[in-house]
Coordinates of C-alpha atoms in Angstrom, one line a residue:
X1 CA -32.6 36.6 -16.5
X2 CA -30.7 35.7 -19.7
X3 CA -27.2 35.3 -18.2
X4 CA -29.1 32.3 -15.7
X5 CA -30.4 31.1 -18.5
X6 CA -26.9 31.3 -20.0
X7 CA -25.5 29.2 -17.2
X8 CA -28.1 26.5 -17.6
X9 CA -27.5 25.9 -20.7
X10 CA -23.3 25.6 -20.2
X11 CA -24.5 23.2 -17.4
X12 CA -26.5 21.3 -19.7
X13 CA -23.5 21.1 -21.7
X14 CA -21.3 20.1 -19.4
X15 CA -23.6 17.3 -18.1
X16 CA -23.8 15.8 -21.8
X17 CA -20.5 16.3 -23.4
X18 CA -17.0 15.8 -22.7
X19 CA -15.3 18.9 -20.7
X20 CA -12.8 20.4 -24.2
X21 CA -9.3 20.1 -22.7
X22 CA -7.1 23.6 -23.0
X23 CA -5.7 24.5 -26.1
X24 CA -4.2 27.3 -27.8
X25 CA -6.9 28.1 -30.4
X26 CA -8.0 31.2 -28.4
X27 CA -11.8 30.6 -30.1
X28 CA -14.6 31.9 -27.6
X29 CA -18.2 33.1 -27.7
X30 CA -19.1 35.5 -24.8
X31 CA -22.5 37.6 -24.0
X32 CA -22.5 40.9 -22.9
X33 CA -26.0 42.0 -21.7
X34 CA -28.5 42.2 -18.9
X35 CA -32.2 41.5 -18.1
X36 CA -33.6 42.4 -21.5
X37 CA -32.1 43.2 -24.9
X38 CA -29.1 44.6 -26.2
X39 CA -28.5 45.2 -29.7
X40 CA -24.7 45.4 -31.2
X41 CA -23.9 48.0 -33.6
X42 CA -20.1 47.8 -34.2
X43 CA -16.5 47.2 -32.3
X44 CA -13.3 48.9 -32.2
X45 CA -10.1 47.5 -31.2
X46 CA -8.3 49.6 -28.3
X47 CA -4.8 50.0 -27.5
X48 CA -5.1 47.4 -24.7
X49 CA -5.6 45.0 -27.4
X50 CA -9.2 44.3 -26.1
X51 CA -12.4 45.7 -27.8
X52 CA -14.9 48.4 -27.4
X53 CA -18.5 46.7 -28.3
X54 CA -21.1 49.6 -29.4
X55 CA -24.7 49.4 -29.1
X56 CA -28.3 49.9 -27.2
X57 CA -29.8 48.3 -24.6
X58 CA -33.3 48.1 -22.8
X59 CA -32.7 46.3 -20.0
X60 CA -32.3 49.9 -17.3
X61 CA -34.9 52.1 -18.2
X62 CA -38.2 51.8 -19.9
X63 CA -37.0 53.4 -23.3
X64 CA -33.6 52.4 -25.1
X65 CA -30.4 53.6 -24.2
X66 CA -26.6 53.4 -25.4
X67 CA -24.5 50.6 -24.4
X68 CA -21.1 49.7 -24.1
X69 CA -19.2 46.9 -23.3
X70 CA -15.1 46.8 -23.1
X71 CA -13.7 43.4 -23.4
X72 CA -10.3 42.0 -23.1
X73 CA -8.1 40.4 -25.8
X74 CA -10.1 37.1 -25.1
X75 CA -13.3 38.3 -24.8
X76 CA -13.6 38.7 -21.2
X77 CA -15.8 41.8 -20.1
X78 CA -14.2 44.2 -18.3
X79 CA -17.1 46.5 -17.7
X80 CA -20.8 48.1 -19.1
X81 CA -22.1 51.2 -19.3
X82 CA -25.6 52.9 -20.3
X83 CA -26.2 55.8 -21.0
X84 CA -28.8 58.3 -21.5
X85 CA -29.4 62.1 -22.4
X86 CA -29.8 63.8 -19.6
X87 CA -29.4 61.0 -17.0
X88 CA -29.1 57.2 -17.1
X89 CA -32.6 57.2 -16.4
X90 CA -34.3 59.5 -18.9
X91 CA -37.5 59.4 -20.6
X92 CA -35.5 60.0 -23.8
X93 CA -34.1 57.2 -26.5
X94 CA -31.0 57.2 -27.2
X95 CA -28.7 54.8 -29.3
X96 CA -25.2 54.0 -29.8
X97 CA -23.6 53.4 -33.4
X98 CA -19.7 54.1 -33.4
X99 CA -16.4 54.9 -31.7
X100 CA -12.9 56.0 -31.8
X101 CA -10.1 56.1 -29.4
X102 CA -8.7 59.3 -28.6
X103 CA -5.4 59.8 -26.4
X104 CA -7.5 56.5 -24.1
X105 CA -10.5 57.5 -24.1
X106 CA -13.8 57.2 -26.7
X107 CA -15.8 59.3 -28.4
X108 CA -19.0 57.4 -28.9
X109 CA -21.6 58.5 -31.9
X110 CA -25.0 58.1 -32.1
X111 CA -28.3 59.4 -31.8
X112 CA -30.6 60.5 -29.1
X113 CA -34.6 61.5 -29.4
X114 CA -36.5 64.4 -27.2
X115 CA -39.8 63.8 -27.9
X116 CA -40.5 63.6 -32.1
X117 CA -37.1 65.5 -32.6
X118 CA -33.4 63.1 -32.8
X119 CA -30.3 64.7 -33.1
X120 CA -27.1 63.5 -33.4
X121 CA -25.3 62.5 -29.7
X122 CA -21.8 62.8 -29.2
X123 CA -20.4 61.2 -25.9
X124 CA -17.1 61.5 -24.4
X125 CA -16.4 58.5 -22.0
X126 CA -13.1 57.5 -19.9
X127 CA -11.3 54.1 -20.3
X128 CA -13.4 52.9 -17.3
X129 CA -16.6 53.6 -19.0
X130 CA -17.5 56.8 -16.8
X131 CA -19.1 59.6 -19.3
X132 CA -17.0 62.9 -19.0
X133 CA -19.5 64.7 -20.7
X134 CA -21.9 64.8 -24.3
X135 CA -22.7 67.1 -26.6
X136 CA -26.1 67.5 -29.0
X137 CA -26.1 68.5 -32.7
X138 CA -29.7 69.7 -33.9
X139 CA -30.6 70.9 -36.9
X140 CA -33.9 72.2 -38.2
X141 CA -34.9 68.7 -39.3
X142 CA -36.4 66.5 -37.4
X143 CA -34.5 63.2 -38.1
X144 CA -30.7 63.2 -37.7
X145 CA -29.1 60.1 -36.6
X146 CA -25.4 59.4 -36.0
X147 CA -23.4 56.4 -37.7
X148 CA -20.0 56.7 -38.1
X149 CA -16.9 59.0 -36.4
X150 CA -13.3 59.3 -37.6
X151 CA -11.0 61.5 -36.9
X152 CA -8.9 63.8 -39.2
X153 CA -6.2 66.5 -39.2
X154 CA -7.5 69.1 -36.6
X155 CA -10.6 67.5 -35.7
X156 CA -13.5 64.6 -36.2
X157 CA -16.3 64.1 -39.2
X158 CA -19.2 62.7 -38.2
X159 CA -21.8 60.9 -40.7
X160 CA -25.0 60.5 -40.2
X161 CA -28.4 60.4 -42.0
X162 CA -30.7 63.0 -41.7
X163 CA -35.0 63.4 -42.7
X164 CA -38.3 65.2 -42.3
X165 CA -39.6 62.3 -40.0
X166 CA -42.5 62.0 -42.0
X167 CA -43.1 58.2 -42.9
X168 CA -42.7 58.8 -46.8
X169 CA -39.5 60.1 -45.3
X170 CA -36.8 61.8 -47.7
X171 CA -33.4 61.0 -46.0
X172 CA -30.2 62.2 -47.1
X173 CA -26.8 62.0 -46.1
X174 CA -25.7 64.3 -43.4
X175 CA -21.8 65.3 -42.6
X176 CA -20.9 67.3 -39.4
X177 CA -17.3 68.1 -38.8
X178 CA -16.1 69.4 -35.7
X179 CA -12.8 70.5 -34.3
X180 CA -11.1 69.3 -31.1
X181 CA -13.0 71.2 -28.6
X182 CA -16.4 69.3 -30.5
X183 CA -17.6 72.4 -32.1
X184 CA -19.3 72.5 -35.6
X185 CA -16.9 73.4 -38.5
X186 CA -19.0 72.6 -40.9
X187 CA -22.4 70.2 -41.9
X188 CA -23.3 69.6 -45.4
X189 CA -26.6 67.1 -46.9
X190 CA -26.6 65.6 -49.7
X191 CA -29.1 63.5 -51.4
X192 CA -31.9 63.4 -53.8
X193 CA -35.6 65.5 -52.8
X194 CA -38.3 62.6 -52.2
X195 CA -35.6 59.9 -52.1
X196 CA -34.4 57.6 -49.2
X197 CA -30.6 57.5 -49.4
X198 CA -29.8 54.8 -46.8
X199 CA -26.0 54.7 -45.3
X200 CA -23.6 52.4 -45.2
X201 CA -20.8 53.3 -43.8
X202 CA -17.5 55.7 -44.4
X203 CA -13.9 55.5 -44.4
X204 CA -11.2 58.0 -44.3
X205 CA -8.3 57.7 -47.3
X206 CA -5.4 59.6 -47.4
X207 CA -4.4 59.8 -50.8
X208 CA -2.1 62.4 -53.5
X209 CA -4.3 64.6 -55.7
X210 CA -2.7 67.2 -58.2
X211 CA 0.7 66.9 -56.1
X212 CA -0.8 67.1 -53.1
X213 CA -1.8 64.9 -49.7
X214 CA -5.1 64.7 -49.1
X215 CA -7.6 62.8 -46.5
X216 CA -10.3 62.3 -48.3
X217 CA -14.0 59.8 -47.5
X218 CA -15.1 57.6 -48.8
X219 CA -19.0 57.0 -48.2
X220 CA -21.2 53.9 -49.4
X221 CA -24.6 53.5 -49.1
X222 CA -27.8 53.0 -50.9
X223 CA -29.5 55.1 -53.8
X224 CA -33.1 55.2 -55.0
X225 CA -33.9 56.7 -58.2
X226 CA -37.1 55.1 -58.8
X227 CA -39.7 53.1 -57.3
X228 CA -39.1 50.1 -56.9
X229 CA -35.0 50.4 -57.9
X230 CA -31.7 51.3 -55.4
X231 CA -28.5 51.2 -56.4
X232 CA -25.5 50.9 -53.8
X233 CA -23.8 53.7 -54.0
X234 CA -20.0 55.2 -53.5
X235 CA -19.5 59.1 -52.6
X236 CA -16.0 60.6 -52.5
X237 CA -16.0 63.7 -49.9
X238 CA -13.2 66.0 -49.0
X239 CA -12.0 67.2 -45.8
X240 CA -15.0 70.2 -45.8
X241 CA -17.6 67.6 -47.2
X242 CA -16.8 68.3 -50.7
X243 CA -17.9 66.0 -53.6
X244 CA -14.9 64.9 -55.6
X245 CA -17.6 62.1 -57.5
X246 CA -19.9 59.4 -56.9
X247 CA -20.6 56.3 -58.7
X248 CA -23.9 53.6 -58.7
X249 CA -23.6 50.2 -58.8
X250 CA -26.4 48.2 -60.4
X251 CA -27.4 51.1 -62.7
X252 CA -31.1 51.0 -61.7
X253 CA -31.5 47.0 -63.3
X254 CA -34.7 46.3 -61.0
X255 CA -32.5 44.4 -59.2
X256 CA -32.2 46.4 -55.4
X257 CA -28.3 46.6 -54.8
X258 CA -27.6 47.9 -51.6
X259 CA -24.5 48.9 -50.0
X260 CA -23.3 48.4 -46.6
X261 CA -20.0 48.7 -46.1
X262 CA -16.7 49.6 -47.8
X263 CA -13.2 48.5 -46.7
X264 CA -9.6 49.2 -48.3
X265 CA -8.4 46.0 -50.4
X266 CA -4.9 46.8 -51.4
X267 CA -4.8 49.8 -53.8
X268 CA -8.7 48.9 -54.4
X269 CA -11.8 48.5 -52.5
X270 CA -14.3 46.3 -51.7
X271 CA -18.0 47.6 -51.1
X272 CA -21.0 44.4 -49.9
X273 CA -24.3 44.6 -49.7
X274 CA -27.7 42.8 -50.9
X275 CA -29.5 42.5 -54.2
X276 CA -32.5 40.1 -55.4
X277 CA -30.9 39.3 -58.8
X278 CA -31.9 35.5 -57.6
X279 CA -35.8 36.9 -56.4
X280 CA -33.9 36.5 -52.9
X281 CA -31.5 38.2 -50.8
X282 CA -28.2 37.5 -52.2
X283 CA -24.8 38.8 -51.2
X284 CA -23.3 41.8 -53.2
X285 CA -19.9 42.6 -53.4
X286 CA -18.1 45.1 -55.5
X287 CA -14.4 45.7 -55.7
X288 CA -13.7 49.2 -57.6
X289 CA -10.4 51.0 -58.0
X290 CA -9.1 54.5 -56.1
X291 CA -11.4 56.0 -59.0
X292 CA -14.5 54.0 -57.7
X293 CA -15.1 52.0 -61.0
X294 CA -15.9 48.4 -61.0
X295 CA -13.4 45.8 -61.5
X296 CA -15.7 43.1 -60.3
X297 CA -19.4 42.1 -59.3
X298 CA -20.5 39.2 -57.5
X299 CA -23.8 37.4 -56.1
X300 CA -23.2 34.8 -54.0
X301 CA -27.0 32.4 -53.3
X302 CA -27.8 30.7 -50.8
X303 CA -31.2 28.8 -50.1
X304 CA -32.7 31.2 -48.0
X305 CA -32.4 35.0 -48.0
X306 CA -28.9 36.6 -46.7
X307 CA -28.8 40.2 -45.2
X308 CA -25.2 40.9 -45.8
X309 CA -23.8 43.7 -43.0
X310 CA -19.7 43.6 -43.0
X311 CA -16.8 42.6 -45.1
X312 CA -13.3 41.9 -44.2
X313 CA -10.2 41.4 -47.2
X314 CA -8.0 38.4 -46.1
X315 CA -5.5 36.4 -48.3
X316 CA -7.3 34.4 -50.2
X317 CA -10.5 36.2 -51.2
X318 CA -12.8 37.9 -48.0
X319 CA -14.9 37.1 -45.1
X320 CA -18.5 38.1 -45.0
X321 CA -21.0 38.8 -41.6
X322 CA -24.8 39.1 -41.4
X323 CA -28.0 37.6 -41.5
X324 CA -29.4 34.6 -42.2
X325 CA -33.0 35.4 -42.7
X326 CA -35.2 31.8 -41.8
X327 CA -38.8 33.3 -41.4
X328 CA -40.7 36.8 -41.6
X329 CA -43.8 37.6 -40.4
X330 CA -46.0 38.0 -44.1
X331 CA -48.1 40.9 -43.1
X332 CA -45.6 43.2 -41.1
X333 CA -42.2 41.7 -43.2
X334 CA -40.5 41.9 -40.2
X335 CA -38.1 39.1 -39.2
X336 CA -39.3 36.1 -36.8
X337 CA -36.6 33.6 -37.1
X338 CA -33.2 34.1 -38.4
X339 CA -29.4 33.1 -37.6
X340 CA -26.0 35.0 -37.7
X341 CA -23.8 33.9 -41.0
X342 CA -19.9 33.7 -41.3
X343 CA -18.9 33.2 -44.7
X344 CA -16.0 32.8 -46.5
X345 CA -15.8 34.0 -50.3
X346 CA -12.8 32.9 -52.2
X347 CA -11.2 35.9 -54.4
X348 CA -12.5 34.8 -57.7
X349 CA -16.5 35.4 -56.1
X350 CA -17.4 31.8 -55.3
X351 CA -18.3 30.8 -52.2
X352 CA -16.1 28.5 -49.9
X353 CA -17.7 27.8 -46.8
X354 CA -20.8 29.2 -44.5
X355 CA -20.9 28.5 -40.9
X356 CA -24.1 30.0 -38.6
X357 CA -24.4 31.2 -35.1
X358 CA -27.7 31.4 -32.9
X359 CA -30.2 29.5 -31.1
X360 CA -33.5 29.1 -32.6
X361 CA -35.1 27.5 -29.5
X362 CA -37.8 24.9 -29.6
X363 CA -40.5 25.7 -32.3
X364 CA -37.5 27.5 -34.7
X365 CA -37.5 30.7 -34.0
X366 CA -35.5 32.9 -32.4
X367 CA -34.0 36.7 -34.3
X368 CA -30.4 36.4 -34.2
X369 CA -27.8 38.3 -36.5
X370 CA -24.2 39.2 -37.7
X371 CA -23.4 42.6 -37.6
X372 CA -19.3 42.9 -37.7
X373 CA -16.6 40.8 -38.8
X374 CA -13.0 41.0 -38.5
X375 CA -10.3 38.8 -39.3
X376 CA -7.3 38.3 -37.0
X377 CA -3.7 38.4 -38.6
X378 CA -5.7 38.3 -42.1
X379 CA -7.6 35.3 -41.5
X380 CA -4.8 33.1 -40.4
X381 CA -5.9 33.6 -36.6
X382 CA -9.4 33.2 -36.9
X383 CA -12.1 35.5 -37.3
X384 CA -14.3 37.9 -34.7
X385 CA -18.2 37.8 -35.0
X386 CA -19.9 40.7 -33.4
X387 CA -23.9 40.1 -33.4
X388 CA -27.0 39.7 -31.7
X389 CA -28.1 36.6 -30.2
X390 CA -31.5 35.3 -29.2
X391 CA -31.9 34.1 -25.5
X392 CA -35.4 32.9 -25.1
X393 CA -37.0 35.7 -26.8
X394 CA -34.4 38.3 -25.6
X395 CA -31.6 39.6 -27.1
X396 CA -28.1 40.1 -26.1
X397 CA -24.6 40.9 -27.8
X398 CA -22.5 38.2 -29.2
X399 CA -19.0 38.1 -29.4
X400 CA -17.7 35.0 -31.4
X401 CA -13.9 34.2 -32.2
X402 CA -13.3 31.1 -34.9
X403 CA -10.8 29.5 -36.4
X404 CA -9.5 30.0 -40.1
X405 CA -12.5 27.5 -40.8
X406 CA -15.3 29.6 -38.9
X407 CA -15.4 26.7 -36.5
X408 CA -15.2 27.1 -32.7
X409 CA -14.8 24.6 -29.9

């Protein structure tokens, strides 16, 4: 079982090194997970001032479920859930991706799969963790999977991707919103026939246009145009899933932008993602204006190759969480040894410190990867580390509060 193997390790610890005396740092790193893996997809703060941790999970049923874990203000879990389809123990797959908090309670996004056929999967769940009830959007496709929910005036828009399943798949974007009583308003697609459009992630803007208020999304992702070329990628969608314009960043340079996330940075924003202008995976980040036009490109290079997931404005530049990619298998590609990466980019694009998370065991390997970051009181608090973290050869969720310095005790 991980979490013994969990304990033997702190035991190990404490036989070797000096017991830290209590301090008012706050810094912690604490697991959430069971017998086998658990994979962590994102967080949300709650009222309580604790954290909702989103993900999937293997270790209750022979297929993959969704998972949740609430945690207090100091990291402290309060309880887990899984969840299936049509029970907790189904022969279906099902995964968790995103959450808000409505009136105490979460709606959870994600996907589940009946046989070759995923649709997006809409739970409802109580502040204990007890599921009130979930709801199924299909569509004549084959592929539609869940990623983000937010909530707007008189009801929720949900983003997804959705495809043909086929392996040369063709994957577009996919919006569903649906009013308070979780019923389909709308669902629009957008994308380009033959291409895979991969998603980042979306945020809701409320903003004037011709006189007027407005909530608007904003949605960045990846594009690919040709090839061997993608692009990340900025969509601006009304409240019906309207497109007020797009823009590509990288202009189809052979270089592979990709975008994964997009926050608000003042009146701006600030879009990161990958590209191989140094024939490696480099760090990408972007920071356009409300227009979506650049104001400024960076790469940021490391040794190794960096899979950049989340970015966070603070002060003095921004804070950046992902993967540290060590080794990959040559035949499949996949990824055999890797760590989780905090790193802090001053505001004029240079790097000013990198700090990684994850054990690699004996013969250096080991997957383990950042998959959120967020910084507490702008950076001056510290900074949370959502990922996932190896445990002799399983995985489990990581929750990791630093310093202003990406230490911890």
């Amino acid at each position: 079982m991980k979490l013994a193997y969990s304990l033997l390790i702190l035991l190990i610890f404490a036989g070797c090194t000096k017991t830290p005396e209590p301090n008012n740092t706050n810094q912690f790193i604490k697991f959430f997970g069971s017998a086998k893996n658990e994979t962590a997809n994102a967080m949300v703060s709650t009222t309580d001032g604790g954290y909702l941790i989103v993900g999937s999970t293997t270790s209750f049923n022979l297929y993959e479920q969704a998972f949740l874990a609430k945690a207090d203000a100091n990291g402290n879990v309060q309880w887990t859930q899984h969840y299936g389809i049509d029970s907790t123990n189904d022969g279906n797959v099902t995964v968790a991706r995103s959450a808000i908090e409505v009136d105490g309670n979460f709606l959870v996004l994600g996907e589940g799969t009946k046989g070759d056929t995923t649709n997006f999967l809409l739970y409802q769940v109580d502040a204990s963790g007890t599921q009130l009830g979930y709801k199924e959007y299909a569509t004549t496709t084959k592929t539609d999977q869940g990623y983000y929910i937010s909530a707007i005036n008189g009801g929720y828009m949900m983003i997804g991707t959705t495809g043909d399943g086929t392996i040369a798949q063709n994957n577009n974007i996919k919006a569903i919103k649906i009013d308070n009583n979780r019923d389909v308003v709308f669902e629009k697609s957008d994308g380009i026939t033959n291409a895979v459009d991969g998603l980042g992630n979306i945020i809701e803007i409320s903003t004037q246009l011709n006189g007027a208020d407005v909530n608007d999304f904003l949605w960045v992702g990846t594009s690919k145009r040709l090839p061997d070329d993608t692009d990340a990628r900025i969509i601006r969608l009304n409240d019906i899933g309207g497109i007020r314009w797009e823009e590509n960043y990288g202009k189809l340079d052979s270089k592979n932008q990709t975008g994964a996330e997009i926050k608000v940075d003042g009146k701006d924003y600030v879009i990161v993602g990958n590209t191989n202008l140094n024939d490696n995976g480099d760090v990408y980040i972007v920071k356009v204006d409300a227009d979506g036009k650049s104001l400024a490109e960076y790469v940021i290079s490391l040794e190794n190759e960096q899979i950049a997931e989340s970015i966070e404005p603070v002060s003095d530049g921004y804070i950046v969480a992902g993967t540290n990619v060590l080794k990959r298998e040559a035949l499949t590609n996949n990824i055999t040894a890797s760590t989780a990466f905090l790193m802090k980019v001053k505001a004029d694009g240079t790097m000013d410190w990198v700090k990684e998370f994850g054990d690699l065991g004996k013969d250096v390997d080991g997957v383990n990867s950042g998959r959120f970051v967020k910084a507490i009181n702008g950076g001056s608090e510290g900074y949370l580390l959502l990922g996932s973290f190896d445990f002799f050869g399983s995985s489990v969720m990581g929750l990791v509060r630093t310093n202003s310095d990406g230490t911890t005790l």
